[in-house]
Each structure stands twice: as structure tokens, then as C-alpha cells.
CSV table of C-alpha atoms in Angstrom, one decimal:
chain,number,residue,atom,x,y,z
A,28,UNK,CA,19.7,-10.0,-6.9
A,29,UNK,CA,17.2,-7.9,-8.6
A,30,UNK,CA,13.9,-7.0,-7.0
A,31,UNK,CA,11.9,-8.6,-9.8
A,32,UNK,CA,13.9,-11.8,-9.5
A,33,UNK,CA,13.5,-11.9,-5.7
A,34,UNK,CA,9.7,-11.2,-6.0
A,35,UNK,CA,9.3,-14.0,-8.6
A,36,UNK,CA,11.1,-16.4,-6.3
A,37,UNK,CA,8.8,-15.4,-3.4
A,38,UNK,CA,5.7,-15.8,-5.7
A,39,UNK,CA,6.7,-19.4,-6.5
A,40,UNK,CA,7.2,-20.2,-2.8
A,41,UNK,CA,3.8,-18.8,-1.9
A,42,UNK,CA,2.0,-20.5,-4.8
A,43,UNK,CA,3.5,-23.9,-3.9
A,44,UNK,CA,2.0,-23.6,-0.4
A,45,UNK,CA,-1.3,-22.1,-1.6
A,46,UNK,CA,-0.5,-19.2,0.8
A,47,UNK,CA,-1.5,-15.6,0.7
A,48,UNK,CA,0.6,-12.6,1.7
A,49,UNK,CA,-0.3,-9.4,3.5
A,50,UNK,CA,2.1,-6.4,3.8
A,51,UNK,CA,2.3,-4.0,6.7
A,52,UNK,CA,4.5,-1.1,5.6
A,53,UNK,CA,5.6,2.1,7.3
A,54,UNK,CA,8.9,3.5,5.9
A,55,UNK,CA,8.6,1.5,2.6
A,56,UNK,CA,5.2,3.2,2.0
A,57,UNK,CA,3.6,0.7,-0.3
A,58,UNK,CA,6.8,-0.3,-2.2
A,59,UNK,CA,6.6,-3.9,-1.1
A,60,UNK,CA,3.0,-4.2,-2.2
A,61,UNK,CA,3.8,-2.4,-5.5
A,62,UNK,CA,6.7,-4.8,-6.2
A,63,UNK,CA,4.5,-7.9,-5.5
A,64,UNK,CA,1.6,-6.7,-7.6
A,65,UNK,CA,4.0,-5.7,-10.5
A,66,UNK,CA,3.9,-9.4,-11.3
A,67,UNK,CA,1.1,-10.6,-13.4
A,68,UNK,CA,-1.0,-13.2,-11.6
A,69,UNK,CA,-0.2,-11.8,-8.2
A,70,UNK,CA,-3.8,-12.0,-7.1
A,71,UNK,CA,-3.2,-15.8,-6.7
A,72,UNK,CA,-0.9,-15.1,-3.7
A,73,UNK,CA,-1.2,-11.4,-2.7
A,74,UNK,CA,-4.2,-10.7,-0.4
A,75,UNK,CA,-3.8,-7.1,0.7
A,76,UNK,CA,-1.4,-4.4,2.0
A,77,UNK,CA,-1.6,-1.9,4.8
A,78,UNK,CA,0.4,1.3,4.4
A,79,UNK,CA,0.4,2.6,8.0
A,80,UNK,CA,2.3,5.7,7.9
A,81,UNK,CA,0.9,7.4,10.9
A,82,UNK,CA,0.9,6.0,14.4
A,83,UNK,CA,-2.9,6.3,14.4
A,84,UNK,CA,-3.1,4.0,11.3
A,85,UNK,CA,-0.7,1.5,13.0
A,86,UNK,CA,-3.1,1.3,16.0
A,87,UNK,CA,-6.4,1.4,14.0
A,88,UNK,CA,-5.5,-0.9,11.1
A,89,UNK,CA,-2.9,-3.2,12.6
A,90,UNK,CA,-3.8,-3.2,16.4
A,91,UNK,CA,-0.4,-1.9,17.4
A,92,UNK,CA,-0.7,-1.1,21.1
A,93,UNK,CA,-0.5,2.6,22.1
A,94,UNK,CA,1.8,1.6,24.9
A,95,UNK,CA,4.3,0.1,22.5
A,96,UNK,CA,4.4,3.3,20.4
A,97,UNK,CA,4.8,5.4,23.6
A,98,UNK,CA,7.4,3.3,25.2
A,99,UNK,CA,9.6,2.1,22.4
A,100,UNK,CA,8.4,4.1,19.4
A,101,UNK,CA,7.2,3.2,15.9
A,102,UNK,CA,10.8,2.2,14.8
A,103,UNK,CA,11.2,-0.7,17.1
A,104,UNK,CA,11.2,-4.5,17.2
A,105,UNK,CA,8.0,-4.7,19.2
A,106,UNK,CA,6.1,-2.4,16.7
A,107,UNK,CA,7.0,-4.5,13.6
A,108,UNK,CA,6.1,-7.7,15.4
A,109,UNK,CA,2.7,-6.3,16.4
A,110,UNK,CA,2.3,-5.0,12.8
A,111,UNK,CA,2.8,-8.6,11.4
A,112,UNK,CA,0.3,-10.0,14.0
A,113,UNK,CA,-2.2,-7.3,13.1
A,114,UNK,CA,-1.9,-7.8,9.4
A,115,UNK,CA,-2.4,-11.6,9.6
A,116,UNK,CA,-5.4,-11.1,12.0
A,117,UNK,CA,-7.0,-8.4,9.9
A,118,UNK,CA,-6.7,-10.1,6.5
A,119,UNK,CA,-7.1,-13.5,4.8
A,120,UNK,CA,-3.3,-13.9,4.6
A,121,UNK,CA,-1.2,-16.8,5.9
A,122,UNK,CA,1.9,-14.8,6.4
A,123,UNK,CA,2.8,-11.1,6.6
A,124,UNK,CA,5.9,-8.8,6.4
A,125,UNK,CA,6.3,-5.5,8.2
A,126,UNK,CA,8.7,-2.6,8.0
A,127,UNK,CA,9.2,0.5,10.2
A,128,UNK,CA,12.2,2.7,9.8
A,129,UNK,CA,13.8,6.1,9.2
A,130,UNK,CA,14.2,6.7,5.5
A,131,UNK,CA,15.3,10.3,6.0
A,132,UNK,CA,16.4,12.9,5.5
A,133,UNK,CA,14.5,13.9,8.7
A,134,UNK,CA,13.3,11.7,11.6
A,135,UNK,CA,16.6,10.5,13.1
A,136,UNK,CA,16.6,10.2,16.9
A,137,UNK,CA,19.4,9.3,19.3
A,138,UNK,CA,20.2,5.6,18.8
A,139,UNK,CA,18.1,5.5,15.6
A,140,UNK,CA,20.0,7.2,12.7
A,141,UNK,CA,18.6,7.6,9.2
A,142,UNK,CA,18.8,4.2,7.5
A,143,UNK,CA,17.6,2.2,10.6
A,144,UNK,CA,14.8,-0.2,9.5
A,145,UNK,CA,13.1,-2.8,11.6
A,146,UNK,CA,11.6,-5.9,9.8
A,147,UNK,CA,9.4,-8.7,10.9
A,148,UNK,CA,8.2,-11.7,8.9
A,149,UNK,CA,5.8,-14.4,10.0
A,150,UNK,CA,2.4,-15.3,11.4
A,151,UNK,CA,0.9,-16.3,14.7
A,152,UNK,CA,2.9,-19.5,14.8
A,153,UNK,CA,6.4,-18.2,14.0
A,154,UNK,CA,7.8,-14.7,13.8
A,155,UNK,CA,11.2,-13.4,13.0
A,156,UNK,CA,12.4,-9.9,13.4
A,157,UNK,CA,15.7,-8.0,12.7
A,158,UNK,CA,17.1,-4.5,12.3
A,159,UNK,CA,19.2,-3.2,9.4
A,160,UNK,CA,21.2,0.0,8.9
A,161,UNK,CA,21.1,1.0,5.3
A,162,UNK,CA,23.4,3.6,3.7
A,163,UNK,CA,22.3,6.3,1.2
A,164,UNK,CA,19.5,8.8,0.7
A,165,UNK,CA,15.8,8.3,1.2
A,166,UNK,CA,15.3,6.5,-2.2
A,167,UNK,CA,18.3,4.2,-1.6
A,168,UNK,CA,17.1,3.3,1.9
A,169,UNK,CA,13.6,2.6,0.7
A,170,UNK,CA,14.8,0.5,-2.2
A,171,UNK,CA,17.1,-1.6,0.0
A,172,UNK,CA,14.4,-2.0,2.5
A,173,UNK,CA,11.9,-3.3,-0.1
A,174,UNK,CA,14.4,-5.8,-1.4
A,175,UNK,CA,15.4,-7.0,2.1
A,176,UNK,CA,11.8,-7.4,3.1
A,177,UNK,CA,11.1,-9.7,0.1
A,178,UNK,CA,14.3,-11.7,0.4
A,179,UNK,CA,13.7,-12.1,4.1
A,180,UNK,CA,10.2,-13.4,3.5
A,181,UNK,CA,11.6,-16.0,1.1
A,182,UNK,CA,14.2,-17.0,3.7
A,183,UNK,CA,11.5,-17.3,6.4
A,184,UNK,CA,9.4,-19.5,4.1
A,185,UNK,CA,12.4,-21.8,3.4
A,186,UNK,CA,12.7,-22.4,7.2
A,187,UNK,CA,9.0,-23.0,7.6
B,23,UNK,CA,4.0,16.0,-16.3
B,24,UNK,CA,6.3,13.7,-14.3
B,25,UNK,CA,5.0,11.7,-11.4
B,26,UNK,CA,7.2,13.4,-8.9
B,27,UNK,CA,6.1,16.9,-10.0
B,28,UNK,CA,2.5,15.9,-9.8
B,29,UNK,CA,2.9,14.4,-6.4
B,30,UNK,CA,4.8,17.5,-5.1
B,31,UNK,CA,1.9,19.7,-6.4
B,32,UNK,CA,-0.6,17.4,-4.6
B,33,UNK,CA,1.5,17.6,-1.4
B,34,UNK,CA,1.4,21.4,-1.5
B,35,UNK,CA,-2.4,21.4,-1.9
B,36,UNK,CA,-2.9,19.1,1.0
B,37,UNK,CA,-0.5,20.9,3.3
B,38,UNK,CA,-2.2,24.2,2.6
B,39,UNK,CA,-5.5,22.8,3.8
B,40,UNK,CA,-3.9,20.8,6.7
B,41,UNK,CA,-5.6,17.7,5.1
B,42,UNK,CA,-4.5,14.1,5.2
B,43,UNK,CA,-4.8,11.5,2.4
B,44,UNK,CA,-5.7,7.9,2.3
B,45,UNK,CA,-5.3,5.6,-0.7
B,46,UNK,CA,-7.5,2.7,-1.6
B,47,UNK,CA,-5.8,0.7,-4.4
B,48,UNK,CA,-6.6,-2.4,-6.3
B,49,UNK,CA,-4.9,-2.5,-9.7
B,50,UNK,CA,-2.2,0.1,-8.8
B,51,UNK,CA,-1.2,-2.2,-6.0
B,52,UNK,CA,0.4,0.3,-3.7
B,53,UNK,CA,2.0,2.5,-6.4
B,54,UNK,CA,0.0,5.6,-5.4
B,55,UNK,CA,1.1,5.2,-1.8
B,56,UNK,CA,4.7,4.6,-2.8
B,57,UNK,CA,4.7,7.7,-5.0
B,58,UNK,CA,3.3,9.8,-2.1
B,59,UNK,CA,5.7,8.5,0.5
B,60,UNK,CA,8.7,8.9,-1.9
B,61,UNK,CA,8.5,12.5,-0.9
B,62,UNK,CA,10.3,13.5,2.3
B,63,UNK,CA,7.9,15.0,4.8
B,64,UNK,CA,5.0,13.0,3.5
B,65,UNK,CA,3.9,12.0,7.0
B,66,UNK,CA,2.6,15.6,7.3
B,67,UNK,CA,-0.2,14.8,4.7
B,68,UNK,CA,-0.2,11.1,4.1
B,69,UNK,CA,-2.2,9.1,6.7
B,70,UNK,CA,-2.4,5.5,5.3
B,71,UNK,CA,-3.0,3.3,2.3
B,72,UNK,CA,-5.1,0.2,1.7
B,73,UNK,CA,-4.0,-2.2,-1.0
B,74,UNK,CA,-7.1,-4.3,-1.4
B,75,UNK,CA,-6.2,-6.7,-4.1
B,76,UNK,CA,-8.7,-9.4,-3.2
B,77,UNK,CA,-12.5,-8.9,-3.1
B,78,UNK,CA,-12.4,-10.1,0.6
B,79,UNK,CA,-10.0,-7.3,1.4
B,80,UNK,CA,-12.2,-4.8,-0.4
B,81,UNK,CA,-15.1,-5.9,1.8
B,82,UNK,CA,-13.2,-6.3,5.1
B,83,UNK,CA,-10.9,-3.2,5.0
B,84,UNK,CA,-13.0,-0.8,3.0
B,85,UNK,CA,-16.6,-1.9,3.6
B,86,UNK,CA,-17.3,-2.5,-0.1
B,87,UNK,CA,-20.7,-4.3,-0.2
B,88,UNK,CA,-20.7,-8.0,-1.3
B,89,UNK,CA,-23.8,-7.1,-3.4
B,90,UNK,CA,-21.8,-4.5,-5.3
B,91,UNK,CA,-19.0,-7.0,-6.1
B,92,UNK,CA,-21.5,-9.6,-7.2
B,93,UNK,CA,-23.7,-7.4,-9.3
B,94,UNK,CA,-21.3,-5.0,-11.0
B,95,UNK,CA,-17.8,-6.5,-10.2
B,96,UNK,CA,-14.7,-5.1,-8.6
B,97,UNK,CA,-13.9,-3.0,-11.7
B,98,UNK,CA,-16.8,-0.7,-11.6
B,99,UNK,CA,-17.8,2.8,-10.7
B,100,UNK,CA,-19.8,1.7,-7.6
B,101,UNK,CA,-16.9,-0.3,-6.2
B,102,UNK,CA,-14.4,2.6,-6.4
B,103,UNK,CA,-16.9,5.0,-4.9
B,104,UNK,CA,-17.4,2.6,-2.0
B,105,UNK,CA,-13.7,2.2,-1.7
B,106,UNK,CA,-13.2,6.0,-1.2
B,107,UNK,CA,-16.0,6.1,1.4
B,108,UNK,CA,-14.5,3.1,3.3
B,109,UNK,CA,-11.0,4.6,3.2
B,110,UNK,CA,-12.2,7.9,4.7
B,111,UNK,CA,-14.3,6.1,7.3
B,112,UNK,CA,-11.6,3.7,8.4
B,113,UNK,CA,-8.7,6.2,8.7
B,114,UNK,CA,-8.0,9.7,9.9
B,115,UNK,CA,-7.9,11.0,6.3
B,116,UNK,CA,-9.9,14.0,5.0
B,117,UNK,CA,-9.9,12.8,1.4
B,118,UNK,CA,-9.2,9.5,-0.4
B,119,UNK,CA,-8.4,8.2,-3.9
B,120,UNK,CA,-9.4,4.7,-5.2
B,121,UNK,CA,-8.5,2.6,-8.2
B,122,UNK,CA,-9.8,-0.6,-9.6
B,123,UNK,CA,-9.0,-1.9,-13.0
B,124,UNK,CA,-7.5,-4.5,-15.3
B,125,UNK,CA,-3.8,-4.1,-15.6
B,126,UNK,CA,-3.4,-7.3,-17.6
B,127,UNK,CA,-2.2,-9.4,-19.3
B,128,UNK,CA,-5.1,-11.5,-17.9
B,129,UNK,CA,-8.4,-10.5,-16.3
B,130,UNK,CA,-10.2,-8.9,-19.3
B,131,UNK,CA,-14.0,-9.6,-19.4
B,132,UNK,CA,-16.6,-8.6,-22.0
B,133,UNK,CA,-17.0,-4.8,-21.9
B,134,UNK,CA,-13.9,-4.4,-19.7
B,135,UNK,CA,-10.7,-4.8,-21.8
B,136,UNK,CA,-7.2,-4.7,-20.4
B,137,UNK,CA,-6.4,-1.1,-19.6
B,138,UNK,CA,-9.8,-0.3,-18.1
B,139,UNK,CA,-9.4,1.5,-14.8
B,140,UNK,CA,-12.0,3.1,-12.6
B,141,UNK,CA,-11.1,6.0,-10.4
B,142,UNK,CA,-12.8,7.8,-7.5
B,143,UNK,CA,-11.6,10.8,-5.5
B,144,UNK,CA,-13.3,12.6,-2.6
B,145,UNK,CA,-14.9,12.2,0.8
B,146,UNK,CA,-18.3,11.9,2.3
B,147,UNK,CA,-19.2,15.4,1.2
B,148,UNK,CA,-18.2,15.3,-2.5
B,149,UNK,CA,-17.1,12.4,-4.7
B,150,UNK,CA,-16.0,12.2,-8.3
B,151,UNK,CA,-15.5,9.1,-10.4
B,152,UNK,CA,-14.5,8.3,-13.9
B,153,UNK,CA,-13.2,5.5,-16.1
B,154,UNK,CA,-10.1,5.5,-18.3
B,155,UNK,CA,-8.9,3.1,-21.0
B,156,UNK,CA,-5.1,3.0,-21.0
B,157,UNK,CA,-2.9,1.5,-23.7
B,158,UNK,CA,0.2,-0.6,-23.2
B,159,UNK,CA,1.4,-3.5,-21.1
B,160,UNK,CA,0.8,-4.2,-17.4
B,161,UNK,CA,3.6,-1.8,-16.3
B,162,UNK,CA,2.4,1.0,-18.7
B,163,UNK,CA,-1.2,0.7,-17.5
B,164,UNK,CA,-0.2,0.8,-13.8
B,165,UNK,CA,2.1,3.8,-14.3
B,166,UNK,CA,-0.5,5.8,-16.2
B,167,UNK,CA,-3.1,4.9,-13.6
B,168,UNK,CA,-0.9,6.1,-10.7
B,169,UNK,CA,-0.2,9.4,-12.5
B,170,UNK,CA,-3.9,9.9,-13.3
B,171,UNK,CA,-4.9,9.1,-9.7
B,172,UNK,CA,-2.6,11.8,-8.4
B,173,UNK,CA,-3.4,14.4,-11.0
B,174,UNK,CA,-7.1,13.7,-10.6
B,175,UNK,CA,-6.8,14.3,-6.9
B,176,UNK,CA,-5.1,17.7,-7.4
B,177,UNK,CA,-8.0,18.6,-9.8
B,178,UNK,CA,-10.6,17.5,-7.3
B,179,UNK,CA,-8.9,19.7,-4.6
B,180,UNK,CA,-8.9,22.7,-6.9
B,181,UNK,CA,-12.7,22.4,-7.2
B,182,UNK,CA,-13.2,21.9,-3.5
């Protein structure tokens, strides 16, 4: 499924609910927000995006706990769940998506190889998170992560 | 000049100064942040990005004044200057770039045709702003705006 097709499907789902989206991106670095706003009329359903590349930005803009970053690191289930909660709290959005991963070529740590990406989707009522391990170089990892983030949000909305 | 080449040049300038960048994007929708973080090692110089698509997000995340948005609109010199100031204040960045424009196909108003994009670059000490009128469709306008934002920041840094 192409990125544009997946994003158009997501747009329809959000417009049907009159919902707005916020993005909270680390390893995808704005790629999800850029894909969303590539579509004309996206202001109807896209509220805002946070590109929180540094740990400081994750804490300051998305209220990720310092203890979370210290104990389990930025590339973790707990971090992406806190990023979603922070994005919803600090915006006018009804739902948010978060990514944190290791796009490479550097940054791998034991147990977290390059290509490891954590995702979370949801809001204060319902939250889903999962981890993926993508193959390929930095660009390939980021592209797969953007597509997975958007498809995962569509899937989350179908269950809601 | 290609986007990747321009971004690599910007990265070198920021690393030389040990400076960090924040982006404050409206019409480019995360495209500047995505271009920056496409480069491996960008965490050395990229702090965070704000994709403030709605007026509410511009006020909440970047402290743009309600009076500014009411009196001169989001696509204005005053708005992008306030976006830069807000991005620097609300991050750990030393310099910020802001965009606000009309990528089309909708959104044109008298005096602000599709392709009108305001830019600002700087920090609390020195701020430069300018307007461009780009040709082409939504994708072309956004691509030209991302490249201009990055080249303009390099130029600003050369003068600093």
C-alpha cells in the first residue's frame, strides 16, 4: 500500500469522526507530519506535530518523565506511550501517534539493533503500542516507520 | 542545489558553532524537520520541530499572539517572526526557522495568492524575515519552501 493511499484512508476516517490528529515523532523526524500535510485540505483533520528529537524536547514538549528516559531509554514502550499522552494533552487533537526508534547507522545498543522502532497510537481512553524491527538503511527504516505509523493509526481507528 | 546538499552544508555550519536548531513549520508541515533528520548524526544539531498547522497550535506551542492572527493572519511577516521567537523560547535551540504560507490548491485570499510563503530565521538577538512567491502545485510549493528555508538559514548563519 502506498503512503499516499494510506494517508488518504486515514484522512477519511478522521474527517468522518470530526477528529484531529497530533504527531509525536522521534526517529521519523517529521515524516509522518509531512505525509499528512502533503494532502490538500489536511488542516481539517491535522492539528499539529511535535518532532522531539532530543530527550530534553521529549520531556519539555511531551511531558515524558525523566525517570522513564533514564530507566528504559527513549526507544521504549513506556516512552512512546508517554509521548502520545503528552501530544494529546498539549494540543487540540483527539488522537495521537508516536514513534521512537533507531534509524541508524549509529545508535544501536544491546537488545536494540538498528531498525528497532516503538510505536504508540491512541488517546487518554485507549492506547496501543508495539515494536517493529525494520530492515534496510536509515532511509528505508524511516520510510517503513512512517507508513507503519499511518496504517497503524487507521487500524486503531477501526477498532475504536 | 539539491536539498540534501543544502542540508549537509547547514549541518556543518551548526556543528561548527555547537548550535542546535528548532523548526516552526506551518505550510511545509514537517518537511524541514524531515530533511534535517534525514541526515545521520542530526541529533548533534537538531533539537526539535513544531508543526503548527492550526492557529490554536501556533498560539499554544509557539506563543503567537491571538491579536497577530486576527489582525494580519497566519500568513504574515509578524506571525513567522513570533513563531521563531516562540520556537527558541520553548526549546533548547540556539536558532530557529519558521514558515507560513499558502501551498494550495485552496486557501488563497486577496493579496495572498497560492504560492505565497513567509519565512523567518533567527533568534532573540537577530531575526530576518522575507516573503516568496513560488510557482507550481502544492507539492512544488512545499518543496521549494523547504529548500528556501534551509538555504536561508545557512545564509543567516554566514552573516552571524
